[in-house]
Coordinates of C-alpha atoms in Angstrom, one line a residue:
X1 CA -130.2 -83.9 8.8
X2 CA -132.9 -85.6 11.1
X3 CA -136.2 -86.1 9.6
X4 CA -138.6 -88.5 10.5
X5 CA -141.0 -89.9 8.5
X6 CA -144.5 -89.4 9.9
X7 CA -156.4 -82.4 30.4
X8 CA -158.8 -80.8 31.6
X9 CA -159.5 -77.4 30.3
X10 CA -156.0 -76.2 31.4
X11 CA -152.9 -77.5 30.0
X12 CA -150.3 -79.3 32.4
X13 CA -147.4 -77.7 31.5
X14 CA -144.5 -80.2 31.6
X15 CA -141.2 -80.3 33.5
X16 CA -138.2 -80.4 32.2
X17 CA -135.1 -79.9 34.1
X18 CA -132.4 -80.3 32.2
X19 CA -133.4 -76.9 30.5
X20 CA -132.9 -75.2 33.1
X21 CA -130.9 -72.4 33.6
X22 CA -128.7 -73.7 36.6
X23 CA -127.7 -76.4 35.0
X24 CA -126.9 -75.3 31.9
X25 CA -124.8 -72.7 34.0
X26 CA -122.9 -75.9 35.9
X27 CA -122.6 -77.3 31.9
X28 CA -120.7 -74.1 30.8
X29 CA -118.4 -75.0 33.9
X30 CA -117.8 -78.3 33.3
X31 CA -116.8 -77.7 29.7
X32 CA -114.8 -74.4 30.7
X33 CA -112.0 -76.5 32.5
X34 CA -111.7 -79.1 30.1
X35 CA -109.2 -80.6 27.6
X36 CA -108.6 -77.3 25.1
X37 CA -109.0 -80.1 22.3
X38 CA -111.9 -81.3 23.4
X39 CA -113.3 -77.6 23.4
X40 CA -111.4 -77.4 19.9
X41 CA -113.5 -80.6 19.0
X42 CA -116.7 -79.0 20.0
X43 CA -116.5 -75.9 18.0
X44 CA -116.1 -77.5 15.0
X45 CA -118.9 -79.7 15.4
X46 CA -120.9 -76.7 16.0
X47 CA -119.9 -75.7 13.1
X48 CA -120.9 -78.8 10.5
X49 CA -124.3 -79.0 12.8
X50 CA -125.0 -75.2 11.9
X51 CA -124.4 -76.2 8.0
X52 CA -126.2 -79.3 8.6
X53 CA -129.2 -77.6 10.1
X54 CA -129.3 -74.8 7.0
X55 CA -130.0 -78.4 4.8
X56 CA -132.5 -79.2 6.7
X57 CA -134.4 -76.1 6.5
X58 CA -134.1 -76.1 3.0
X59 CA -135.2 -79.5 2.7
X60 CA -138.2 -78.3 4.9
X61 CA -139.1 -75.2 2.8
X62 CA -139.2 -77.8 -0.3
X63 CA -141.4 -80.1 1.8
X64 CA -143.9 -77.6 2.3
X65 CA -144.2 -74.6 0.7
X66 CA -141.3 -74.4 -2.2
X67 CA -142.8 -73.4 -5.4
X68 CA -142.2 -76.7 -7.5
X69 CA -139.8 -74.9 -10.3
X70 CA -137.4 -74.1 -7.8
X71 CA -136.8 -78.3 -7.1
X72 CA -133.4 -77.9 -9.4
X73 CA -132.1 -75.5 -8.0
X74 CA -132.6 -76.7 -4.3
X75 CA -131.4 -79.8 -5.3
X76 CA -127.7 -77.9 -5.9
X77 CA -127.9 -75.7 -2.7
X78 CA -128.6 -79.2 -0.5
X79 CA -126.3 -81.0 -2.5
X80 CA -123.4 -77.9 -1.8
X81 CA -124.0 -78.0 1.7
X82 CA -124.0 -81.8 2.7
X83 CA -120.7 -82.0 1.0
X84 CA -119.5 -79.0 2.7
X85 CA -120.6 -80.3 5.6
X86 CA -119.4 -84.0 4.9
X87 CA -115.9 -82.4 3.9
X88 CA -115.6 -80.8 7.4
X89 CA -116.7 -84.4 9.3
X90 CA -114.0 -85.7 7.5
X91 CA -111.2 -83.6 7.7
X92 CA -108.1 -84.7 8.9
X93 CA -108.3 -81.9 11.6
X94 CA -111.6 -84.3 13.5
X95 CA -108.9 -87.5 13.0
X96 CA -106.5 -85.9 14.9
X97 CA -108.1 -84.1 17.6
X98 CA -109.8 -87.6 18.0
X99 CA -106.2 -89.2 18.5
X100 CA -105.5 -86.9 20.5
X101 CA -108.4 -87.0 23.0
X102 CA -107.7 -91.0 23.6
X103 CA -106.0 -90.8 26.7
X104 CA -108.6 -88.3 28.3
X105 CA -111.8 -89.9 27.0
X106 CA -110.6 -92.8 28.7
X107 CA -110.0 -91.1 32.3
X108 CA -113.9 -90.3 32.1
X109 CA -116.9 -92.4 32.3
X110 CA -118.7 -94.0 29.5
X111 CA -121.8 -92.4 29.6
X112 CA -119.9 -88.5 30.6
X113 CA -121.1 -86.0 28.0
X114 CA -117.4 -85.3 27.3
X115 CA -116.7 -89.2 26.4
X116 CA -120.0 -89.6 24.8
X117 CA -119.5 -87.0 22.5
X118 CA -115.8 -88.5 21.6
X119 CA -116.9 -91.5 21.5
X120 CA -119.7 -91.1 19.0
X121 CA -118.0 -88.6 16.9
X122 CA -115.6 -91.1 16.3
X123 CA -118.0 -93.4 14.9
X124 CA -119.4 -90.8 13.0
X125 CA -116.0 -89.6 11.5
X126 CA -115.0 -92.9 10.6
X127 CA -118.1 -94.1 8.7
X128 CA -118.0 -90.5 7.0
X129 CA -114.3 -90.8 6.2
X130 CA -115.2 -93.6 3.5
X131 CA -117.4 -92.1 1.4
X132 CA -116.1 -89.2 -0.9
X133 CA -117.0 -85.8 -0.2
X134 CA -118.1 -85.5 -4.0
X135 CA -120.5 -88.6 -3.7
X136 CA -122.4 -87.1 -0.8
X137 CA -123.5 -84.3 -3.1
X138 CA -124.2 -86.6 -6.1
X139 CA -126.4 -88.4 -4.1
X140 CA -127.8 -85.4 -2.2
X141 CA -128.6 -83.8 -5.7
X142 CA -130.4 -87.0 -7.0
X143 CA -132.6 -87.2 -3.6
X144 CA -134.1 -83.7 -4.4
X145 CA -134.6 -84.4 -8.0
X146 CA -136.4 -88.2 -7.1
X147 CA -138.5 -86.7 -4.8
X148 CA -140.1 -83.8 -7.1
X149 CA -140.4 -86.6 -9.5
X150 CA -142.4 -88.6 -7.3
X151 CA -144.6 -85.7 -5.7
X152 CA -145.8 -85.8 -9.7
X153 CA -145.6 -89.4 -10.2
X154 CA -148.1 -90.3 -7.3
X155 CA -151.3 -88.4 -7.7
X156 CA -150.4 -89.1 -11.7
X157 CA -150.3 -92.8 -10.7
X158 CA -147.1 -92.9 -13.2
X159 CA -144.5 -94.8 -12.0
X160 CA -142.8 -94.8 -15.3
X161 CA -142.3 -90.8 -14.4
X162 CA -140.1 -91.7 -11.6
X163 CA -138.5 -95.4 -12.5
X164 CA -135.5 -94.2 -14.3
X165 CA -134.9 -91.8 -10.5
X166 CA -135.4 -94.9 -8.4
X167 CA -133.1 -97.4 -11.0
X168 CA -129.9 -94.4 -10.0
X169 CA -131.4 -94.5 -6.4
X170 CA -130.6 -98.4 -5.9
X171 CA -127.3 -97.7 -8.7
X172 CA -126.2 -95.1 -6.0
X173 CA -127.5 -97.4 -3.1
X174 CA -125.3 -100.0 -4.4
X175 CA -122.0 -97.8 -4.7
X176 CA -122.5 -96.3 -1.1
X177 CA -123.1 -99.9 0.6
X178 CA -119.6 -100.7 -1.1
X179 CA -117.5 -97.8 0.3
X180 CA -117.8 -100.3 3.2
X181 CA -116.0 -103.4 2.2
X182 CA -116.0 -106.4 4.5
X183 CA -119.9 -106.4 5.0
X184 CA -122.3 -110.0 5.0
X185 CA -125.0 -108.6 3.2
X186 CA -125.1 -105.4 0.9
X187 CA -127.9 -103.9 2.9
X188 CA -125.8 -104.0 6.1
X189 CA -123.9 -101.0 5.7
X190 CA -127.7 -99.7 4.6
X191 CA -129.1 -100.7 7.4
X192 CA -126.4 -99.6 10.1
X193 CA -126.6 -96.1 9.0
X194 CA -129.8 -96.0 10.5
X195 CA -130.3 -98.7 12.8
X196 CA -126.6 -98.9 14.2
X197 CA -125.4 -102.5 15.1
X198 CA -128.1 -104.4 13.3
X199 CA -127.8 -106.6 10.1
X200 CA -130.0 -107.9 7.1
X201 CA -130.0 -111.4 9.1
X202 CA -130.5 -109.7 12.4
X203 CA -134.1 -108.1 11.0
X204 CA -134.7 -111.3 9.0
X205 CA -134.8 -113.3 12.6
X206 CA -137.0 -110.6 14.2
X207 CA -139.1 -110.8 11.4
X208 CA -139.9 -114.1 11.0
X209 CA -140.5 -114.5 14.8
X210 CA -142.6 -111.6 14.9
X211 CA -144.3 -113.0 11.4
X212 CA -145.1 -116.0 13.2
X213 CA -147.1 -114.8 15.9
X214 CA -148.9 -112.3 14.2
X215 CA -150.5 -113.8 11.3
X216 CA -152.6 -116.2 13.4
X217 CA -153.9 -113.2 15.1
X218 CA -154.6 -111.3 11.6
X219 CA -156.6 -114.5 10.3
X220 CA -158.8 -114.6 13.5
X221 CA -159.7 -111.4 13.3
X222 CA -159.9 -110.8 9.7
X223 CA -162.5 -113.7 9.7
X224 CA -164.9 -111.7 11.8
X225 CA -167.0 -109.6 10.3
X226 CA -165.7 -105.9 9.5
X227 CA -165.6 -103.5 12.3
X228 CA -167.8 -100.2 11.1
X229 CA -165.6 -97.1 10.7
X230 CA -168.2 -95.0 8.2
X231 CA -168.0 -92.8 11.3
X232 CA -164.3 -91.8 10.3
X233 CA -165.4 -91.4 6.4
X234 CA -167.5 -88.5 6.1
X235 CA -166.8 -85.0 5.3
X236 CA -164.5 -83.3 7.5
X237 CA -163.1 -79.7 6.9
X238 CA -159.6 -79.2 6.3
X239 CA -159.7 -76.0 8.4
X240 CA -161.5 -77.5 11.0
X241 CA -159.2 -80.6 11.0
X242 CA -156.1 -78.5 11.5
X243 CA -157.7 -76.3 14.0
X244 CA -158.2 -79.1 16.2
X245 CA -155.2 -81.0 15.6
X246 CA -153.3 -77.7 17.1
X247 CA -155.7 -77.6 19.9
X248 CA -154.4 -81.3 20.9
X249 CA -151.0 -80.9 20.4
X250 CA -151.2 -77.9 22.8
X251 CA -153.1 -80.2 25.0
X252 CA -150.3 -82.9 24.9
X253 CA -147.3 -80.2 25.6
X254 CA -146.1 -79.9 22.2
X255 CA -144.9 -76.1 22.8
X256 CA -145.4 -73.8 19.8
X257 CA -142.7 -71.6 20.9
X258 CA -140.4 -74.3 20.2
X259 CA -141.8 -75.7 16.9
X260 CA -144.6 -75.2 14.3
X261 CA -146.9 -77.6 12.3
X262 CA -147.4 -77.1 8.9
X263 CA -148.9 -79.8 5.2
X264 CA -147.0 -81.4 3.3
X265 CA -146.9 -84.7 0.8
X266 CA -145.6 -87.4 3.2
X267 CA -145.5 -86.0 6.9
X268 CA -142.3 -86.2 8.8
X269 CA -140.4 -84.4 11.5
X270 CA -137.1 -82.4 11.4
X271 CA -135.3 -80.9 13.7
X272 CA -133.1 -77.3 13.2
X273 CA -132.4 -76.6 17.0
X274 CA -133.4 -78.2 20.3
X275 CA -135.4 -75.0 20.4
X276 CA -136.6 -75.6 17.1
X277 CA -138.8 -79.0 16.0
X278 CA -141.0 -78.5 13.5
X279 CA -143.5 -81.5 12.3
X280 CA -146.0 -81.7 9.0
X281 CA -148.9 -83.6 9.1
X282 CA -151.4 -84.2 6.0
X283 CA -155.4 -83.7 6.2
X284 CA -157.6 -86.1 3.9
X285 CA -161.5 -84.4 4.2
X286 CA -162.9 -87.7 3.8
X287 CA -160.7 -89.5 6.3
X288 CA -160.5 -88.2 9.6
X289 CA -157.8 -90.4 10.7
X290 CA -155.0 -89.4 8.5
X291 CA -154.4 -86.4 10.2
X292 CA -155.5 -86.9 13.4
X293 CA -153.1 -89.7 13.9
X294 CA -150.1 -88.5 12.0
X295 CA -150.5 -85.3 14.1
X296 CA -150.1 -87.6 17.2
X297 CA -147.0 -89.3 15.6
X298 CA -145.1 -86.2 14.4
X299 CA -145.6 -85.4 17.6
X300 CA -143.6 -88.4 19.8
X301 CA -140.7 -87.7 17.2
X302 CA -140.5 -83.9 17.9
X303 CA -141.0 -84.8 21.8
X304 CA -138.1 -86.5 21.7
X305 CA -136.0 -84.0 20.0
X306 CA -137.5 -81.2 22.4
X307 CA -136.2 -83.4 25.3
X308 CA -133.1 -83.5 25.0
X309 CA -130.0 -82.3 27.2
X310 CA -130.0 -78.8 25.8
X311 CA -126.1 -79.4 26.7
X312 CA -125.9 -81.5 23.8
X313 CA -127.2 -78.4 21.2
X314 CA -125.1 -77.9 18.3
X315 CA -123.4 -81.5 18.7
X316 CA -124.2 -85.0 17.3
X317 CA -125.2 -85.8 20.4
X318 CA -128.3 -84.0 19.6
X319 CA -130.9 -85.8 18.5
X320 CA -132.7 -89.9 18.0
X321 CA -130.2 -92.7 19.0
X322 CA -131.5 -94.3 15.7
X323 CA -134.5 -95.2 13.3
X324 CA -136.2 -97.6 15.2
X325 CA -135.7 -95.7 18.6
X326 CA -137.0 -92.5 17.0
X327 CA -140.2 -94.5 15.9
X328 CA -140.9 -96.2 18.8
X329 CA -141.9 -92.4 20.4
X330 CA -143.9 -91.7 17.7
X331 CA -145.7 -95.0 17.2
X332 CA -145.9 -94.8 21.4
X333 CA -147.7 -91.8 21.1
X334 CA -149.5 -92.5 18.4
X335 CA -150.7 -95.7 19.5
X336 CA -150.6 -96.7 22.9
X337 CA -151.4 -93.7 23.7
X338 CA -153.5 -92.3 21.0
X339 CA -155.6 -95.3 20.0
X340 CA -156.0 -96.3 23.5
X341 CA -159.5 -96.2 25.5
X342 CA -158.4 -94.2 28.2
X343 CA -157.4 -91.3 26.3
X344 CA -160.3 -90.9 24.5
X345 CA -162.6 -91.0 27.2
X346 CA -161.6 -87.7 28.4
X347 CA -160.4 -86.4 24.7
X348 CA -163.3 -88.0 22.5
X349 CA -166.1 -85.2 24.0
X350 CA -163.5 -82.5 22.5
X351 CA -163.5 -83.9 19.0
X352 CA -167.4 -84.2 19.2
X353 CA -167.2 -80.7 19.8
X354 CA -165.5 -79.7 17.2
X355 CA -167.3 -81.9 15.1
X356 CA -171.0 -81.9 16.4
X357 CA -172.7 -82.9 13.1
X358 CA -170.1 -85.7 12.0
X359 CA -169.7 -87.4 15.3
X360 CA -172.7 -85.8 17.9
X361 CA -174.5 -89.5 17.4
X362 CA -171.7 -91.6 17.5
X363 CA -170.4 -93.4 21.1
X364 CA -167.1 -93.7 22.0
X365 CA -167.4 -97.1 21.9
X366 CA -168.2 -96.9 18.0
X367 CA -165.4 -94.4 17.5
X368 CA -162.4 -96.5 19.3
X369 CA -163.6 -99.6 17.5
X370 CA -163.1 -97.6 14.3
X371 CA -159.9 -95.9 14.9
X372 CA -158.6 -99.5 16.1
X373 CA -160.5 -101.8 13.1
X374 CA -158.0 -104.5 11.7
X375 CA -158.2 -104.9 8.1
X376 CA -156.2 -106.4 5.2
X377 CA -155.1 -103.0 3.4
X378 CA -153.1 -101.3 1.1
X379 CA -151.6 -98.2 2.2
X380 CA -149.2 -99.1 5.0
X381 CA -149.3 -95.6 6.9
X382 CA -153.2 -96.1 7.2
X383 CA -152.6 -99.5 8.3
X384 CA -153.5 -100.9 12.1
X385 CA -151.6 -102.0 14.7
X386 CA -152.1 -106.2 13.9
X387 CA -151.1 -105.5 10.2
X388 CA -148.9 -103.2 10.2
X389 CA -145.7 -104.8 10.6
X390 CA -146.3 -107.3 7.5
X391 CA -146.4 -104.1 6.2
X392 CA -142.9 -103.0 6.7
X393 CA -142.3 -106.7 5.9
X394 CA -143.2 -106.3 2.1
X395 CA -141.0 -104.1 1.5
X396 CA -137.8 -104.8 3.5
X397 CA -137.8 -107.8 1.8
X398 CA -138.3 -106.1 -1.8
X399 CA -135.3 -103.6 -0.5
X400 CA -133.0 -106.9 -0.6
X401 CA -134.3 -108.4 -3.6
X402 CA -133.5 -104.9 -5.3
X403 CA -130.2 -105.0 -3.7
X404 CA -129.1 -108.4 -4.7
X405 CA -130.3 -107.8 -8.3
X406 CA -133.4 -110.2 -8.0
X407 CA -135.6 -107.9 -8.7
X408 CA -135.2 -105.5 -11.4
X409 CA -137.2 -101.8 -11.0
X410 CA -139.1 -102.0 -14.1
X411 CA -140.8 -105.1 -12.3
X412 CA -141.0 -103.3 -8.6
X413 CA -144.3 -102.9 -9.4
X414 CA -146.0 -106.3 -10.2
X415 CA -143.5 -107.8 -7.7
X416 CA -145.3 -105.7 -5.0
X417 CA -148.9 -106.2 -6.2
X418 CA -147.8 -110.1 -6.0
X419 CA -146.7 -109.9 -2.3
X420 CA -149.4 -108.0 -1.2
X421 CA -151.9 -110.5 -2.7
X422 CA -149.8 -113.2 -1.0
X423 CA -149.2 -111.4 2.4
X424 CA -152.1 -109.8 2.9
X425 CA -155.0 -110.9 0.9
X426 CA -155.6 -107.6 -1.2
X427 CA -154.1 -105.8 -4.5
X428 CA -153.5 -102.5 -5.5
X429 CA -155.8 -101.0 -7.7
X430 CA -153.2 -98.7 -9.0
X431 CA -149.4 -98.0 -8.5
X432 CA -150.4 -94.7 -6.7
X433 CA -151.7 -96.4 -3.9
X434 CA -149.1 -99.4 -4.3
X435 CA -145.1 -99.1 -5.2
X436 CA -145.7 -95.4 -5.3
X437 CA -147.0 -95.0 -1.9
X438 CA -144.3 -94.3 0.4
X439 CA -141.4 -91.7 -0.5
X440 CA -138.5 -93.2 1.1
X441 CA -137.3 -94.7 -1.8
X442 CA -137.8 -91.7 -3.6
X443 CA -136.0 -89.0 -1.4
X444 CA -133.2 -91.0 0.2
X445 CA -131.8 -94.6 -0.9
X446 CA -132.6 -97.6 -1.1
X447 CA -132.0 -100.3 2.1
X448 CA -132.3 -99.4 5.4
X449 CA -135.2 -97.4 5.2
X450 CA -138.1 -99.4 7.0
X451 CA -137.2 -101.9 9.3
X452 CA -136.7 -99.0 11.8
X453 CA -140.5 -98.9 11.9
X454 CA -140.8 -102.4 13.2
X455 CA -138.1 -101.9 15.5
X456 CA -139.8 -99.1 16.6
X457 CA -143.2 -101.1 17.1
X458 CA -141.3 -103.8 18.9
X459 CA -139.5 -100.8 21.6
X460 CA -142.3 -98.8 21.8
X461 CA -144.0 -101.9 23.3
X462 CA -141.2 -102.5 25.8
X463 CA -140.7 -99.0 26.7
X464 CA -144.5 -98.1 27.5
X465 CA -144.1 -101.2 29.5
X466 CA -141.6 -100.2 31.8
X467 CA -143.4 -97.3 32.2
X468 CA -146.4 -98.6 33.4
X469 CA -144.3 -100.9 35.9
X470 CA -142.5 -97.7 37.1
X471 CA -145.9 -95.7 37.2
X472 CA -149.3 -97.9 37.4
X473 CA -151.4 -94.9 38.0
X474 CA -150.6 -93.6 33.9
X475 CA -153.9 -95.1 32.6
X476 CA -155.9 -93.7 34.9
X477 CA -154.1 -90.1 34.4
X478 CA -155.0 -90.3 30.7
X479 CA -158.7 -90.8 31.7
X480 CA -158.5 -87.7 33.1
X481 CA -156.0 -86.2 30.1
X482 CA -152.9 -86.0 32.1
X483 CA -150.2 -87.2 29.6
X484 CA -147.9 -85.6 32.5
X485 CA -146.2 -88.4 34.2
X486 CA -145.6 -90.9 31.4
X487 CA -144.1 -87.7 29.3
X488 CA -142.0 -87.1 32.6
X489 CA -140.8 -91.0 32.6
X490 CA -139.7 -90.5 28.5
X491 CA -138.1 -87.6 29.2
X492 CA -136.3 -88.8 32.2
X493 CA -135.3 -92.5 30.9
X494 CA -134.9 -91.9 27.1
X495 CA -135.1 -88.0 25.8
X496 CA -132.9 -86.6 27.9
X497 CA -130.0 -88.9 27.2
X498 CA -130.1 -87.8 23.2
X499 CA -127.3 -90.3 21.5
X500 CA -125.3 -90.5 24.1
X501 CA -126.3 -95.1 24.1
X502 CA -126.7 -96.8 21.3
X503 CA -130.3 -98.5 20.9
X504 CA -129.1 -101.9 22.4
X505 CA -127.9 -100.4 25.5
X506 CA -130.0 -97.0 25.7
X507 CA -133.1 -100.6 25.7
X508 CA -131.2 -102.7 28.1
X509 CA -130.7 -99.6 30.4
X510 CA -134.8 -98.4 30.7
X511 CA -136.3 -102.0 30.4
X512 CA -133.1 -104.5 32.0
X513 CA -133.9 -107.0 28.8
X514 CA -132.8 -106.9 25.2
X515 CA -135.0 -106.4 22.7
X516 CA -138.3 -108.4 22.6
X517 CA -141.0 -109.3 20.3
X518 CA -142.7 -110.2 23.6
X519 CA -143.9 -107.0 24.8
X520 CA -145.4 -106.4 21.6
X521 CA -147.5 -109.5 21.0
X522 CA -148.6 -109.5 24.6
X523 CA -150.3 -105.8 24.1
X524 CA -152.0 -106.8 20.7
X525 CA -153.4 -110.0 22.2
X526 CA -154.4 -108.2 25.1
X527 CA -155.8 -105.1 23.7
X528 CA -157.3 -106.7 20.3
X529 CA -158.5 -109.9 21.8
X530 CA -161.1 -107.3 24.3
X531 CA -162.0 -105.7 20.9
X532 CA -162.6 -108.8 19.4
X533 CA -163.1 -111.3 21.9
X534 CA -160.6 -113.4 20.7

């Protein structure tokens, strides 16, 4: 299943010409004359994507509109059709079709479609092929019954209502992370399901480099006095919220014929089709940010689905290299482009208009020091660019302590409160908007499930870099809101390509460098030390 949690009066309509129909027509060609297995190969992938995608939907229907009695039962209809699906990844059928496409995966290039799909199937089959068939659906069946536990939990502020959930999330967290012996830390195997090729150390270096440089900045500005966003806390509709949020994403090339938005809990992304991305956003009325800005994120993820080779539909091809590549297009999106001056010069009269009384009297210069105002704060999704990472910090590090039994769940709670007081100079007032905050411990497992955000920080930083070197002109095209030549350059460099590279090469192929905490640093001190005159 992929989920992903969170111009001028005419619309440019984007290009995309791998969706064409000629080339699709010189795809079928290709695939025509080659190896029967391969074609063999293929059709049963089709086939586990199709029951694959059916999950998805109903984990999309639960999401958003499921009436909550029916959470039992969904959880046994996901739970029969991941194993179903895990059962036919695994069957000894893939193993041998695999063996048996050696010889001709290696007469093609690396990055063919034809080897690319052998190639990561292989990977996929492999990893698959040591976890049981019946644990899949165990698991599966736990995930939906944790998360309607903690859709109650949270606006309850009861985390006793979901702890004995989340003690058989890390017990089945555990089990899973030893189907694959041999690893260095138990969150490895945790962490390579979503972030393939990186370790528990790897993101503890990155971390503490990236740690390093950023707290300085957070205590320099955090010194200051408060930047004033009361303009961002008034009353703002739901109704008229949404309505403009689907007036942007038009705007931006999100195409409804190809996707939908709808509410839900904890917004995300998931993906059914090529032809079929839906995202969710959620609307506070008294904080106009929330769904502005996980609009705009939704948004990168789904534009990266959209984009790609609709060759690869119906194959694991389809889809986000990995975590922290899928977040650096949403956090890109969200903000280097959505929190940057230059959009909102041509963007900020259309939200006046829609909101004449709540923002008529307020410049843009007020507004993007708002949407941009670094705070010490609780709720990491709310939380700006400077702090954010330390963030996803917190609770990487509680993911290991869970892990290697140093922390027990009953004390998850006061263990957080404690590092937030430490890291970042505040304290829950309550578990709601503290331990209970973000569902990924509460709808998947436990390890693995945030460092793909700092990742994604880190590449977004480096991507919209090379960008800007390959296309200088992109700031002043969002001035006039044109998002037409840097959503060319993604498409072109990173969308198209699906998971046909893993992150370290799909990185070293757009920006010629490995992954950097450079990039990243360099654009806060640049754009935070204008705001602040640091």
């Amino acid at each position: 299943m992929q989920m992903y949690l969170r111009s001028r009066a005419v619309c440019v309509r984007l290009e995309t010409p791998n969706h064409t129909t000629s080339s699709l027509d010189a795809n079928m060609q290709t695939i025509e004359k080659t190896h029967p297995k391969f074609l063999e190969l293929k059709t049963r992938l089709t086939e586990i994507n199709n029951i694959s995608s059916a999950a998805s939907l109903l984990y999309w229907d639960q999401a958003t509109h499921m009436p909550p009695s029916g959470a039992a039962a969904r959880g046994r209809q996901l739970a029969t059709l991941r194993q179903i699906a895990h059962e036919k990844l695994t069957d000894g059928a893939i193993a041998s079709l695999l063996d048996s496409l050696r010889a001709y995966e290696a007469d093609l290039a690396y990055d063919s479609n034809e080897a690319s799909l052998i190639r990561l199937t292989r990977r996929l089959h492999e990893q698959a092929a040591k976890v049981p068939a019946a644990f899949t659906a165990t698991i599966s069946q736990h995930r939906a019954a944790s998360y309607e536990a903690w859709a109650k939990a949270r606006p309850a502020n009861d985390f006793a209502l979901v702890q004995p959930y989340l003690e058989k999330t890390l017990e089945l967290s555990r089990e899973w992370a030893n189907f694959f012996p041999g690893y260095d830390h138990v969150a490895d195997p945790l962490i390579d399901a979503s972030d393939y090729g990186m370790k528990a150390a790897d993101i503890r270096a990155i971390f503490a480099d990236l740690r390093q440089q950023l707290v300085p900045i957070v205590e320099a500005i955090t010194a200051q006095a408060p930047v004033d966003d009361a303009c961002l806390h008034q009353t703002y509709p739901e109704a008229d919220q949404i309505a403009f949020s689907l007036k942007l994403l038009a705007q931006l090339g999100y195409d409804f014929q190809r996707g939908r938005q709808d509410k839900t809990l904890h917004p995300f992304m998931t993906r059914f089709s090529i032809n079929d991305v839906r995202i969710t956003t959620r609307v506070y009325e008294n904080d106009l940010s929330q769904g502005l800005f996980s609009t705009i994120h939704e948004m990168g993820h789904a534009f990266y689905e959209l984009g790609n080779d609709l060759a690869f539909e119906g194959t694991p091809l389809a889809g986000g290299i990995s975590a922290g590549v899928h977040e650096s297009q949403s956090r890109l999106w969200e903000n280097l482009v959505g929190r940057s001056r230059p959009f909102w010069q041509f963007f900020y009269p259309q939200l006046q208009a829609a909101f004449p009384q709540q923002l008529g009297n307020v410049s843009l210069e007020t507004f993007y020091r708002a949407i941009n105002k670094v705070q010490r704060s609780l709720i990491r999704t709310d939380a700006d660019e400077v702090t954010y990472n330390l963030h996803v910090m917190i609770r990487f590090d509680l993911e290991l302590d869970l892990l290697e039994d140093k922390l027990a769940v009953r004390d998850l709670p006061a263990a957080w409160n404690e590092r937030y007081r430490r890291d970042l100079g505040v304290v829950p007032e309550s578990d709601r908007n503290g331990v209970l905050q973000d569902v990924h411990w509460y709808s998947g497992i436990i390890g693995g499930a945030f460092q793909g955000y700092t990742l994604g920080n880190l590449m977004s930083a480096q991507f919209f870099a090379a960008a800007l070197q390959a296309n200088p002109e992109i700031p002043a095209q969002l001035e006039e809101g044109n998002v037409h030549r840097l959503h060319n350059w993604l498409q072109e460099n990173i969308y198209r390509h699906g998971r046909k590279y893993t992150a370290a090469e799909l990185i070293e192929r757009v920006t010629q460098a490995p992954l950097s905490t450079t990039p990243l640093v360099d654009y806060i001190k640049q754009k935070y030390g204008q705001i602040y005159q640091l």
